[in-house]
mmCIF file of C-alpha atoms in Angstrom:
data_model
loop_
_atom_site.group_PDB
_atom_site.id
_atom_site.type_symbol
_atom_site.label_atom_id
_atom_site.label_comp_id
_atom_site.label_asym_id
_atom_site.label_seq_id
_atom_site.Cartn_x
_atom_site.Cartn_y
_atom_site.Cartn_z
ATOM 1 C CA MET A 1 133.568 18.586 80.058
ATOM 2 C CA LYS A 2 134.453 22.246 79.574
ATOM 3 C CA MET A 3 133.108 24.339 76.700
ATOM 4 C CA GLN A 4 133.530 27.935 75.556
ATOM 5 C CA LYS A 5 130.606 30.358 76.037
ATOM 6 C CA GLU A 6 130.798 31.439 72.363
ATOM 7 C CA GLN A 7 131.505 29.367 69.251
ATOM 8 C CA ASN A 8 131.917 30.088 65.560
ATOM 9 C CA LYS A 9 129.140 28.078 63.917
ATOM 10 C CA PHE A 10 127.074 28.086 60.712
ATOM 11 C CA CYS A 11 123.789 30.029 60.925
ATOM 12 C CA SER A 12 121.059 28.823 58.560
ATOM 13 C CA LYS A 13 119.372 32.252 58.486
ATOM 14 C CA CYS A 14 122.527 34.340 57.868
ATOM 15 C CA LYS A 15 123.889 31.624 55.500
ATOM 16 C CA THR A 16 127.388 32.150 56.910
ATOM 17 C CA HIS A 17 129.500 31.287 59.934
ATOM 18 C CA THR A 18 128.752 33.615 62.851
ATOM 19 C CA VAL A 19 129.640 33.812 66.527
ATOM 20 C CA GLN A 20 126.988 31.990 68.545
ATOM 21 C CA ALA A 21 126.345 31.910 72.284
ATOM 22 C CA VAL A 22 126.134 28.456 73.890
ATOM 23 C CA SER A 23 123.694 27.625 76.693
ATOM 24 C CA ILE A 24 122.282 24.445 78.218
ATOM 25 C CA TYR A 25 118.642 23.746 77.316
ATOM 26 C CA LYS A 26 116.379 23.162 80.282
ATOM 27 C CA LYS A 27 112.898 21.711 79.991
ATOM 28 C CA GLY A 28 110.005 23.908 81.106
ATOM 29 C CA LYS A 29 107.462 23.006 83.762
ATOM 30 C CA ASP A 30 104.827 20.424 82.752
ATOM 31 C CA ARG A 31 101.213 21.605 82.579
ATOM 32 C CA ALA A 32 98.930 19.616 84.864
ATOM 33 C CA THR A 33 95.963 20.357 82.586
ATOM 34 C CA ALA A 34 97.589 18.941 79.423
ATOM 35 C CA GLN A 35 95.656 16.105 77.770
ATOM 36 C CA GLY A 36 98.401 13.509 78.312
ATOM 37 C CA ALA A 37 98.777 14.391 82.008
ATOM 38 C CA ARG A 38 95.003 14.124 82.573
ATOM 39 C CA ARG A 39 94.874 10.777 80.753
ATOM 40 C CA HIS A 40 97.780 9.382 82.797
ATOM 41 C CA ALA A 41 96.192 10.592 86.070
ATOM 42 C CA GLU A 42 92.935 8.841 85.107
ATOM 43 C CA ASP A 43 94.808 5.575 84.439
ATOM 44 C CA LYS A 44 96.421 5.716 87.905
ATOM 45 C CA ARG A 45 93.133 6.263 89.764
ATOM 46 C CA GLY A 46 91.005 3.618 91.473
ATOM 47 C CA TYR A 47 91.649 -0.098 91.684
ATOM 48 C CA GLY A 48 94.033 -1.957 89.419
ATOM 49 C CA GLY A 49 97.251 -0.178 90.344
ATOM 50 C CA GLN A 50 99.668 1.494 87.976
ATOM 51 C CA LYS A 51 99.231 1.104 84.227
ATOM 52 C CA PHE A 52 103.013 1.344 83.802
ATOM 53 C CA PRO A 53 105.547 0.190 86.403
ATOM 54 C CA GLU A 54 106.967 2.932 88.618
ATOM 55 C CA LEU A 55 110.709 3.381 88.166
ATOM 56 C CA LYS A 56 112.417 2.427 91.438
ATOM 57 C CA ARG A 57 116.024 3.175 90.479
ATOM 58 C CA THR A 58 117.720 4.564 87.396
ATOM 59 C CA ALA A 59 120.199 2.436 85.476
ATOM 60 C CA LYS A 60 122.168 5.233 83.862
ATOM 61 C CA THR A 61 124.714 7.401 85.667
ATOM 62 C CA THR A 62 124.665 10.227 83.096
ATOM 63 C CA LYS A 63 122.036 12.397 81.430
ATOM 64 C CA LYS A 64 121.860 13.739 77.890
ATOM 65 C CA ILE A 65 122.628 17.453 77.823
ATOM 66 C CA ARG A 66 121.122 19.466 74.956
ATOM 67 C CA LEU A 67 122.894 22.591 73.760
ATOM 68 C CA ARG A 68 121.126 25.726 72.537
ATOM 69 C CA TYR A 69 123.027 28.015 70.166
ATOM 70 C CA THR A 70 121.943 31.652 69.727
ATOM 71 C CA CYS A 71 123.273 33.621 66.730
ATOM 72 C CA LYS A 72 124.686 36.991 67.800
ATOM 73 C CA THR A 73 123.623 38.775 64.588
ATOM 74 C CA CYS A 74 120.066 37.528 63.935
ATOM 75 C CA GLN A 75 119.196 35.929 67.339
ATOM 76 C CA ARG A 76 118.134 32.637 65.708
ATOM 77 C CA GLN A 77 118.266 29.724 68.117
ATOM 78 C CA THR A 78 119.248 26.217 67.074
ATOM 79 C CA MET A 79 119.537 23.060 69.140
ATOM 80 C CA LYS A 80 122.108 20.276 68.985
ATOM 81 C CA GLU A 81 121.337 16.629 69.723
ATOM 82 C CA GLY A 82 121.937 15.571 73.319
ATOM 83 C CA ILE A 83 125.454 14.545 74.326
ATOM 84 C CA ARG A 84 125.659 12.030 77.166
ATOM 85 C CA MET A 85 127.946 13.345 79.906
ATOM 86 C CA ARG A 86 128.053 13.763 83.666
ATOM 87 C CA LYS A 87 128.662 17.512 83.808
ATOM 88 C CA LEU A 88 129.070 20.380 81.344
ATOM 89 C CA GLU A 89 130.865 23.552 82.384
ATOM 90 C CA ILE A 90 130.502 26.624 80.154
ATOM 91 C CA GLN A 91 133.518 28.901 80.491
ATOM 92 C CA PRO A 92 133.602 32.643 79.742
#
């Protein structure tokens, strides 16, 4: 799917339609010292195997792509729910 780099969209801070830049949201790196990661590592240790089954192969051929909109006037960022597609191309 092809999408424009800028869109006219409603900004909740400006309370009007403004030009907003579109970018693809990418998840940051997980922290190894986070409580959930430490708890999961503890469950995997020792005898008894995995607590949850390891995923051998994925069933889906597409991923959900989240879009991040940045208002050009006030720099407020908003996110849109993920759209399931193979590839997203942002055009200038």
